[in-house]
Amino acid sequence: MLRKSLNLCLLIAVAVSVAVSVGAQQAPKLPKLVDLGSTTCIPCKQMAPILEELKTELAGKIDVEFVNVNTQPALTDKYRIEVIPTQVFLDASGKELFRHEGFYAKAAILAKWTELGFNVATAAPASFSRWTAAQPDARAKDAVCYMCDGDVNPKSAVVVKTAKGDVHLCSPHCLSIMLSSLTTDRAEVEQQAFVTDFATGQSVPLQAASYLYSFDEQTGRPSVMVFASRDAALAARRDNGGSVLTYPLLKNKEMASRCGFCDRAVYPEDAAVVKAGGVYTYGCCSHCALGVAARTGASVEIHERDRLTGEPIIVKTLEGQIASLEPATAVAWYGQRTKPDGKRVSAGCFHQGFFVSAENLQKWVEAHPLETGEMISIAKALADKMALSPEQISKACKIGECAPK
Ligand SMILES: [Zn+2]
Ligand SMILES: [Zn+2]
């Protein structure tokens, strides 16, 4: 009955469909996707927006039907299901081709129809990539931050002396990120690290300096100024406010918030928020946020911002697949570098991001001439993370380890 009244609505709304709907007894012979579930079970509810999207996108190609097992017992009996939700794939004659039990991601449903020999291609997916920087990086090596690739301001520079030469960093925060990405002895690196006195430009051992720690009033992001002497830091506090900290106290603050995937130190203001199995954590970049699903095995909810406009993007996963995407047009930038041997590797967390649309992504890449990589779907970004082994996850984003995909 429900089905008939639905056809009736279509009759009124869409003149074109009249001819098709009138002969509903014999035709229309379209293949059909039937999702059997309820309005209360969680994976059933996760299926609802997917079914709505498929209904629109596959109109005229494949019928999409939801059967509520609580109110449509006859249809439920017909399909003899054992669990909800179950998705049944039928050909145009009504013959069952395939069935799947549990939550089923949209991309996986479309892939299954394709595998079964049906053309479900919607509009060609937009693609965008850039493999050569739009301009050469003319900066001197000591003017580029080893962690974030940002410019090193001589007034806040950090230098770490190593056997292979000096490592230049833009700020104490990038040093914290570096320290949290090491699998080797961190204490040794700290002993070889030198920060810059804000007042004089002098180099000061990391552990001997005083740090004026305050918060940016606009963003709430921590701000760290470095001084050779505690008196100079206290004097600066009179103008700037904040707290004067020794290095161990600064380090406690810097290391307090971590990426739930790669363990890197993060400022929450820079990070994606990830809810995983009822616990809140961060993603130091959007791809790491997806990685939390792979590392924890939990379904996650990610709150990220478009890197161009700051617009919110919400990604929910279920059993390692995308359950919902807000907005549905959101895409991921997968920043990559081409190594001398031609192999492409991840360009690191600072070069990844989500965007509300392909247009925003393209604008952002155009505004950042040194970025190289490609646009991928968020479903692909998640699938790449879910394919990682526990060992690859433990090495993810660690300095000196092979960069996993
Ligand atoms: Zn940096
Ligand atoms: Zn991370």
CSV table of N, CA and C and ligand atoms in Angstrom, one decimal, residues 145 147-150 169-171 174 350, ligand 1:
chain,number,residue,atom,x,y,z
A,145,CYS,N,60.7,25.7,8.2
A,145,CYS,CA,60.5,24.8,9.4
A,145,CYS,C,60.5,23.3,9.0
A,147,MET,N,59.3,20.9,10.5
A,147,MET,CA,58.0,20.2,10.8
A,147,MET,C,56.9,20.7,9.9
A,148,CYS,N,56.6,22.0,9.8
A,148,CYS,CA,55.4,22.5,9.2
A,148,CYS,C,55.7,23.1,7.8
A,149,ASP,N,57.0,23.2,7.4
A,149,ASP,CA,57.3,23.8,6.1
A,149,ASP,C,57.0,25.3,6.1
A,150,GLY,N,56.6,25.9,7.2
A,150,GLY,CA,56.3,27.3,7.3
A,150,GLY,C,57.7,28.1,7.3
A,169,LEU,N,63.5,24.9,13.1
A,169,LEU,CA,62.0,24.9,13.4
A,169,LEU,C,61.5,26.3,13.6
A,170,CYS,N,60.2,26.5,13.3
A,170,CYS,CA,59.7,27.9,13.4
A,170,CYS,C,59.3,28.3,14.8
A,171,SER,N,59.2,27.4,15.7
A,171,SER,CA,58.6,27.8,17.0
A,171,SER,C,58.8,26.7,18.0
A,174,CYS,N,56.5,23.8,17.2
A,174,CYS,CA,56.9,22.8,16.2
A,174,CYS,C,58.0,21.9,16.8
A,350,PHE,N,50.8,18.5,7.9
A,350,PHE,CA,50.5,19.9,7.7
A,350,PHE,C,50.0,20.2,6.3
B,1,ZN,ZN,56.8,24.9,12.1
